[in-house]
Short mmCIF file of C-alpha atoms in Angstrom, two decimals:
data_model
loop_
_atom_site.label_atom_id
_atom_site.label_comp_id
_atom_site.label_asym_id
_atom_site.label_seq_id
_atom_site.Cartn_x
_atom_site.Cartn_y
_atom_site.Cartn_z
CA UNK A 1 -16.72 0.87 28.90
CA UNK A 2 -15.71 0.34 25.48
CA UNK A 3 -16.03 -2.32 23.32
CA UNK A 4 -14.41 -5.52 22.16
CA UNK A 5 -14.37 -6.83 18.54
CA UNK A 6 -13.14 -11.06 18.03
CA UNK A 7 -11.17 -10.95 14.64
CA UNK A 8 -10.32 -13.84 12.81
CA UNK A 9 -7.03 -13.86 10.18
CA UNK A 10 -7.69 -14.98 6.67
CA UNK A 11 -5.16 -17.02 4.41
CA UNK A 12 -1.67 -16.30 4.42
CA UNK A 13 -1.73 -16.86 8.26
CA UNK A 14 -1.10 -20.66 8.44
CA UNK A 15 1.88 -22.61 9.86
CA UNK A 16 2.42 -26.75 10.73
CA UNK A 17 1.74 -26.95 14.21
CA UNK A 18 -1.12 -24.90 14.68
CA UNK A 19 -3.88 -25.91 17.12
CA UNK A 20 -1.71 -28.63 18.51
CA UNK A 21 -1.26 -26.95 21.77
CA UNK A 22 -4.81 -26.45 22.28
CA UNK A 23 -5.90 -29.98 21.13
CA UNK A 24 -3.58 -31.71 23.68
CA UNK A 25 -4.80 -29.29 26.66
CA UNK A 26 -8.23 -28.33 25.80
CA UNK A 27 -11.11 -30.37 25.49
CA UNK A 28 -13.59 -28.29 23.66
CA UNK A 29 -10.91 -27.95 21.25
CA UNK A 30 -10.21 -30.86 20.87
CA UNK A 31 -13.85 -31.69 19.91
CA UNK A 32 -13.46 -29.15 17.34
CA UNK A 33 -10.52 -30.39 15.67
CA UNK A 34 -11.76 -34.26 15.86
CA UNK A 35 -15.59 -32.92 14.71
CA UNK A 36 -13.50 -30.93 11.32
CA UNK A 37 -11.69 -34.41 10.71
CA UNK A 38 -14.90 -36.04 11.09
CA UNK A 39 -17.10 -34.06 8.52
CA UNK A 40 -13.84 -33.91 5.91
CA UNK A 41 -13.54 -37.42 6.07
CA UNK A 42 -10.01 -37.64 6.38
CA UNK A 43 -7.60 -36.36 8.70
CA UNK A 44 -7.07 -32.53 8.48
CA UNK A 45 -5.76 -32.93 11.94
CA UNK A 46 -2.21 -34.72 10.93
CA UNK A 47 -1.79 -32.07 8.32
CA UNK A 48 -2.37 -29.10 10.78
CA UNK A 49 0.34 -30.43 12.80
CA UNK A 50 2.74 -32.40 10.85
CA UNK A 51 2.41 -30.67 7.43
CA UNK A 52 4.30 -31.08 5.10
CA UNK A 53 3.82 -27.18 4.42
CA UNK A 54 3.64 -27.89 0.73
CA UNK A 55 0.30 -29.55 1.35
CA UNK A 56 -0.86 -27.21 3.98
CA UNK A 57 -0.08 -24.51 1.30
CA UNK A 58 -3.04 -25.71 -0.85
CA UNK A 59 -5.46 -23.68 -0.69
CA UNK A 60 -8.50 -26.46 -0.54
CA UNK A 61 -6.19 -27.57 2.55
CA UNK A 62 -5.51 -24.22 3.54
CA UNK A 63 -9.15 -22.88 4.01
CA UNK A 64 -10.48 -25.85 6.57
CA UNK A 65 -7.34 -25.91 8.32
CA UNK A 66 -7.17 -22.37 9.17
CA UNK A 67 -10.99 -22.41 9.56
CA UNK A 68 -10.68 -25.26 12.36
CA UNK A 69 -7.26 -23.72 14.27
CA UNK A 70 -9.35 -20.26 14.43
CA UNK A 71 -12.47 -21.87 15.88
CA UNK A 72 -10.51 -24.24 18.40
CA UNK A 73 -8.73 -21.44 19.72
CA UNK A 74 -12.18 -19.94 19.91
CA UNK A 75 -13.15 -22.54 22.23
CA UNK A 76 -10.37 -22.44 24.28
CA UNK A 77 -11.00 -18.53 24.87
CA UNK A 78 -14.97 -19.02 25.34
CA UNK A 79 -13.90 -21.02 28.44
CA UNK A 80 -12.94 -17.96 30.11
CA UNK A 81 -16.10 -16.57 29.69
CA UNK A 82 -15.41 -13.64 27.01
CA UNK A 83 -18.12 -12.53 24.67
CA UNK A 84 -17.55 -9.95 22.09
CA UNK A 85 -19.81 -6.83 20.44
CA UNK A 86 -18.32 -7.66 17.14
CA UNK A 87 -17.07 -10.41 15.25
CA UNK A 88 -15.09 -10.00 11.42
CA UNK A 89 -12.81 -11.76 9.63
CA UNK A 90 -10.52 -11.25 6.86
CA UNK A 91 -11.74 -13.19 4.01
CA UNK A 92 -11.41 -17.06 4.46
CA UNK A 93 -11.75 -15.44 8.52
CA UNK A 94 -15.43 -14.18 7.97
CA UNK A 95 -16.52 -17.73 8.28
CA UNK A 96 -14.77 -18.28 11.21
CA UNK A 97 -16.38 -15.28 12.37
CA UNK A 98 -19.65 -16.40 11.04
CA UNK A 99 -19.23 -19.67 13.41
CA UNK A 100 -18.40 -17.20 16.32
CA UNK A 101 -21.83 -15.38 15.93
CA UNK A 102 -23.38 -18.79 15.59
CA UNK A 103 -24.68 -17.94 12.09
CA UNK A 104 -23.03 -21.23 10.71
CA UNK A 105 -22.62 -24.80 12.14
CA UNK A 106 -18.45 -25.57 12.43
CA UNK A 107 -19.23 -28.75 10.55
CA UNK A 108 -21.15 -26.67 7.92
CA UNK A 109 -18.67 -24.04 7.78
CA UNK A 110 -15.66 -26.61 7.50
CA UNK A 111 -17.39 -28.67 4.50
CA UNK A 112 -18.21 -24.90 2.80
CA UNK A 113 -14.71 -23.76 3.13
CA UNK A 114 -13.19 -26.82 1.90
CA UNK A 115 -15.42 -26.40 -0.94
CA UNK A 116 -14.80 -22.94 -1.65
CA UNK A 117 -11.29 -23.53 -1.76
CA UNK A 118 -11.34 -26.10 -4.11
CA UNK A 119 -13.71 -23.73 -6.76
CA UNK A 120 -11.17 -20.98 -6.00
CA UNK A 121 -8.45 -23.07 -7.11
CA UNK A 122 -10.37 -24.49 -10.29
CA UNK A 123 -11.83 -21.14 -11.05
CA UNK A 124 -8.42 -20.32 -13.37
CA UNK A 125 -5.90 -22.70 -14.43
CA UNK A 126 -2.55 -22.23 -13.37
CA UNK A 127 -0.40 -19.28 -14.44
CA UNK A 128 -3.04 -17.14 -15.95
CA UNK A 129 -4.06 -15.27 -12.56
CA UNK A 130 -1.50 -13.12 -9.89
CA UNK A 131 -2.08 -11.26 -6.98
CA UNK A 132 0.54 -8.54 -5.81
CA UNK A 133 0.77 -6.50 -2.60
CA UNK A 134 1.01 -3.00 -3.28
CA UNK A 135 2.89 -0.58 -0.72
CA UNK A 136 2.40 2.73 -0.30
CA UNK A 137 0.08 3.62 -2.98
CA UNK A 138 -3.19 6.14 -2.66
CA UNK A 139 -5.95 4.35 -2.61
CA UNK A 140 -8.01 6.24 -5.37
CA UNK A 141 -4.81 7.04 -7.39
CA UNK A 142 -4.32 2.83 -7.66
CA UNK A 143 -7.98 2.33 -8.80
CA UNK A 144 -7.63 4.47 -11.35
CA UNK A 145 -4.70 2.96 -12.43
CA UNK A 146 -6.61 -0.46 -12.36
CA UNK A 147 -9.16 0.51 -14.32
CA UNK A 148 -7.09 2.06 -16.79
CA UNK A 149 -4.62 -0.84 -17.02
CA UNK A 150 -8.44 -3.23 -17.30
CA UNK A 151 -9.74 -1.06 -20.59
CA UNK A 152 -6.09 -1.81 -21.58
CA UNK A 153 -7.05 -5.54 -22.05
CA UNK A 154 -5.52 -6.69 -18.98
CA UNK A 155 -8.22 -7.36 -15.97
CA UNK A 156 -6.57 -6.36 -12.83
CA UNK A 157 -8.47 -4.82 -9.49
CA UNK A 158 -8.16 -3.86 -5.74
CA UNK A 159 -8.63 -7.26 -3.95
CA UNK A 160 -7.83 -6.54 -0.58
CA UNK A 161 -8.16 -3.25 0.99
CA UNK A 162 -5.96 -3.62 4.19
CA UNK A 163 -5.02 -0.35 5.81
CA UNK A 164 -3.72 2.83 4.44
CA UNK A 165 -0.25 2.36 2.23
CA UNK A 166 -1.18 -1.27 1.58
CA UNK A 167 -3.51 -2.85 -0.85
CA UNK A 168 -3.71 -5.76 -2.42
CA UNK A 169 -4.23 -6.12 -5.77
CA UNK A 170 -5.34 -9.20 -8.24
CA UNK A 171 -6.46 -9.93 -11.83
CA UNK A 172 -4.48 -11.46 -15.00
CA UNK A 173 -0.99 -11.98 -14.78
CA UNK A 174 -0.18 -9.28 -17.45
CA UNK A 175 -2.64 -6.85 -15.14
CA UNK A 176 -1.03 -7.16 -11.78
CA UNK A 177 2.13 -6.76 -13.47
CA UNK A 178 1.50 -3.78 -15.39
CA UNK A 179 0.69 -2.21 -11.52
CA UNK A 180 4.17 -3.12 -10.73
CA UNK A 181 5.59 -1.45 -13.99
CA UNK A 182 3.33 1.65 -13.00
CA UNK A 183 3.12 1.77 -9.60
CA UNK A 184 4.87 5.35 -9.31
CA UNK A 185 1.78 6.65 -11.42
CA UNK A 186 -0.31 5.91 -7.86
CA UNK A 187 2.14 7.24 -5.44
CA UNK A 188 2.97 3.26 -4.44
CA UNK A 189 6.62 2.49 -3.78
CA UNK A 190 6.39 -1.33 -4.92
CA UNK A 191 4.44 -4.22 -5.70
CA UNK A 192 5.21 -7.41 -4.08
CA UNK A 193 4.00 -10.63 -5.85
CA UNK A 194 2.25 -12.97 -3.75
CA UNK A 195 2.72 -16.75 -3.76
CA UNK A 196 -0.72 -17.99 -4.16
CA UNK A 197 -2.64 -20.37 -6.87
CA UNK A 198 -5.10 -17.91 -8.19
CA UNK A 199 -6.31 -14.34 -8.88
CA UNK A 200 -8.86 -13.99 -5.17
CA UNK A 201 -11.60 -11.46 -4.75
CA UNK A 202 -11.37 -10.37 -8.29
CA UNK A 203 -14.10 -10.95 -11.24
CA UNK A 204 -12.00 -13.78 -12.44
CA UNK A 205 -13.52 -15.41 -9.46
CA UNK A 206 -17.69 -15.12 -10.72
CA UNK A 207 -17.62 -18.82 -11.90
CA UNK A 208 -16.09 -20.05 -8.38
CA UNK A 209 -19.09 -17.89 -6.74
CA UNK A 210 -21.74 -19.10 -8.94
CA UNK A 211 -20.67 -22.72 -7.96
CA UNK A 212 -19.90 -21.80 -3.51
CA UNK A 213 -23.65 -19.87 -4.09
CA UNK A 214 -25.20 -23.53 -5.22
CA UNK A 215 -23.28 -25.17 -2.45
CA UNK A 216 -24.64 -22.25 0.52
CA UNK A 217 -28.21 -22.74 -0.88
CA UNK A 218 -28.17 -26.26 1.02
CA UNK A 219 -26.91 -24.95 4.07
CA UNK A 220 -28.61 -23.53 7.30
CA UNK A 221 -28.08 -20.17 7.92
CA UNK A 222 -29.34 -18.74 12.18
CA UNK A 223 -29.56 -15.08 12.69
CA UNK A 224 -26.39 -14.04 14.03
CA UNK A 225 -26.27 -13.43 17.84
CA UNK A 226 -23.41 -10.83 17.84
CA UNK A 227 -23.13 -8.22 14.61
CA UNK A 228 -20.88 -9.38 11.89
CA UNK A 229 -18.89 -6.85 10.43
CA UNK A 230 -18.85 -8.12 6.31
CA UNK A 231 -16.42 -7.79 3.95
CA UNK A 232 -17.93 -6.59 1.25
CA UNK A 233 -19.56 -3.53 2.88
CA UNK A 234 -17.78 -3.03 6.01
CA UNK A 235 -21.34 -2.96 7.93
CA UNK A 236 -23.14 -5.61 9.88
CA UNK A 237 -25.10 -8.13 7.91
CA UNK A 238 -28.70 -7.52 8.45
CA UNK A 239 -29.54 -11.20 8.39
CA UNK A 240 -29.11 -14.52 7.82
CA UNK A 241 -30.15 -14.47 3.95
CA UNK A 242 -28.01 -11.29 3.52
CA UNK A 243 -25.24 -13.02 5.26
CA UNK A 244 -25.69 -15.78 2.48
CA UNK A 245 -25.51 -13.66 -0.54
CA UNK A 246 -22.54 -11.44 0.91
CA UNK A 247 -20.28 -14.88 0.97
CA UNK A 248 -20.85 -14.72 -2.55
CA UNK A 249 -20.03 -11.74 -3.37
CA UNK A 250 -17.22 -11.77 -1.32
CA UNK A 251 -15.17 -14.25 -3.39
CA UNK A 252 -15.21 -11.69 -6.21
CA UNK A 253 -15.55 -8.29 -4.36
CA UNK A 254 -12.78 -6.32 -2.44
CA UNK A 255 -11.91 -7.14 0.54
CA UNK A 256 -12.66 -4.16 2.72
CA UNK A 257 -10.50 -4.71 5.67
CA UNK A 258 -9.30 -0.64 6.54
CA UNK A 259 -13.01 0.01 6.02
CA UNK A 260 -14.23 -2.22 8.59
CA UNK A 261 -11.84 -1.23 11.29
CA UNK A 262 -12.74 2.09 10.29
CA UNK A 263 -16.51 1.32 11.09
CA UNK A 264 -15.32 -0.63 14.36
CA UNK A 265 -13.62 2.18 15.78
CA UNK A 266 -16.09 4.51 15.15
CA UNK A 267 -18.29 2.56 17.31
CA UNK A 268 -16.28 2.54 20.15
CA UNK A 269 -14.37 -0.65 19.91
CA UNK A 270 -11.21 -0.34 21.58
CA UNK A 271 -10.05 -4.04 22.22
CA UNK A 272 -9.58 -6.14 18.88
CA UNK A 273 -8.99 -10.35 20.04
CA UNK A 274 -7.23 -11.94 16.76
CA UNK A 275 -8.25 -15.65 17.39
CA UNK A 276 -6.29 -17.93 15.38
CA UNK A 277 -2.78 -18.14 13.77
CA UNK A 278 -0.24 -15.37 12.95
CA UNK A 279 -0.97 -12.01 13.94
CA UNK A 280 -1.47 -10.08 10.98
CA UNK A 281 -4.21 -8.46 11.50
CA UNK A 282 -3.11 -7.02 14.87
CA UNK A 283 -0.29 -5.96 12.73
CA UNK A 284 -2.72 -3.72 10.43
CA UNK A 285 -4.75 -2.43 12.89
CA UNK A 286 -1.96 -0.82 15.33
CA UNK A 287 -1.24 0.59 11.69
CA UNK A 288 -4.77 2.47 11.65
CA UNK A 289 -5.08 3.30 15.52
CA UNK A 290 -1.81 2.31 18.02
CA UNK A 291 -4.37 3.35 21.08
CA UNK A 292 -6.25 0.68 21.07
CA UNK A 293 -5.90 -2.91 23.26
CA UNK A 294 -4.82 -5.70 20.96
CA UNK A 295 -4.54 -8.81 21.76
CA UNK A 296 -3.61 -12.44 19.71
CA UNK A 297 -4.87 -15.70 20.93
CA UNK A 298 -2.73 -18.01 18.66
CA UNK A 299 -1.27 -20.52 21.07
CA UNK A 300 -2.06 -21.74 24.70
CA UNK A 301 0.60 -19.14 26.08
CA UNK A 302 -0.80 -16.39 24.53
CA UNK A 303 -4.14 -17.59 26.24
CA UNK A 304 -2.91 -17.90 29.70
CA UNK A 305 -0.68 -14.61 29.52
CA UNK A 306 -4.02 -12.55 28.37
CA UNK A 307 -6.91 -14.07 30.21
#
């Protein structure tokens, strides 16, 4: 028998409308949902499913909302009974993973998240930080040229490590695009700018960590009942205080997505259940192995067609 691994999709995968379906049908979902509005204090619901998008886009809006869609279609799937041997998330997802292992509270993990997003935002004012996707590049090759283009002046580093031919790269604007001006001198065929309010998982970020580490100190951590699979080293956690001081890291560190597939597949998973929105990370995983069973849980259909 092999083994199944519960994935949760980071930012980037949200859209108006998500979590309705499960809300109207689902009970434990809808506790969810109505618990996240609850603990924010104002009503993260409406904006989940009537937008506007603008608002949704924020990314102190962004982080609860996707948060609260993965973990109420969570609930929706936990009704049929399905436990995984594995639980990881990309980025923002890790909590949502971390609430699927039962390391965090949802209320907790909402409050964080919202939180986090908001010192992510702060962390550098507006225009000074970029992110781009880069396509096709080697992976050694591009952090090289990172760290050559950083003694240059301009900070820019690998931020998201997704599967082989794309990374993700952030830092200074004049960093991320000096990559695109010398992209060729990696192997990479282009860099794609991303539309998002500030330079993630890069050392820009240490002041928005210092403050999320303050905010995690108050928080109750359990042991996790099911290994998560973290970020930042693309192991399990060992425990609930290591689990704590990864988050931190992670807001500054690479996110080591291809890595922790990698490790996943090694040990014999060979179903991956994306719970939440979108389907992007069922998208880079059938890039890395296209034998294995993948399924998305994004929407009550998807549910009932799968389980």
């Amino acid at each position: 028998m092999g083994k199944t691994a519960f994935v949760f999709p980071g930012q980037g995968a949200q859209s108006v409308g998500m979590g309705k379906d499960f809300y109207e049908a689902i009970p434990a979902s809808l506790e969810v949902i109505d618990s996240a509005d609850r603990a924010l204090g104002f009503s993260l619901s409406q904006l989940m499913f009537e937008g506007p998008d603008s608002e949704l886009k924020k990314t102190f809006n962004t982080q609860p909302a996707l948060l609260t869609a993965s973990v109420a279609a969570l609930a929706a799937l936990r009704e049929k009974g399905l436990t995984p041997d594995f639980v990881a998330g990309h980025s923002l997802g890790e909590y949502s993973a971390l609430v699927a292992s039962g390391v965090l509270g949802f209320e907790d993990a909402v409050q964080i998240v919202r939180a986090r997003g908001e010192y992510m935002e702060a962390a550098v004012p507006g225009g000074q930080g970029a992110m781009a996707a880069v396509l096709g590049a080697d992976r050694a090759a591009l952090e090289e040229l990172c760290r050559s283009i950083t003694e240059g002046g301009h900070l820019v580093e690998m931020a998201n490590i997704n599967c082989p031919g794309q990374i993700v790269v952030s830092g200074s604007k004049e960093g991320v695009a000096a990559i695109g001006e010398r992209i060729k001198e990696a192997g990479g065929k282009r860099a794609i700018p991303l539309e998002v309010s500030g330079p993630f998982h890069s050392s820009l970020m240490k002041g928005a960590a210092q403050q999320l580490a303050a905010k995690l100190e108050a928080v109750s951590f359990q042991e996790p009942e099911v290994p998560v699979v973290a970020n930042v080293t693309a192991r399990p956690a060992e425990n609930a205080e290591h689990i704590r001081k990864l988050l931190v890291e992670q807001v500054y560190s690479p996110v080591l997505w291809e890595d922790t597939v990698a490790y996943l597949l090694g040990d014999g998973v060979d179903t991956f259940v994306e719970i939440g929105p979108g389907n992007v990370l069922t998208g880079l995983i059938k890039k890395m192995d296209k034998t294995v069973k993948l399924i998305n849980i994004q929407s009550l259909e998807s549910l009932s067609e799968n389980f």
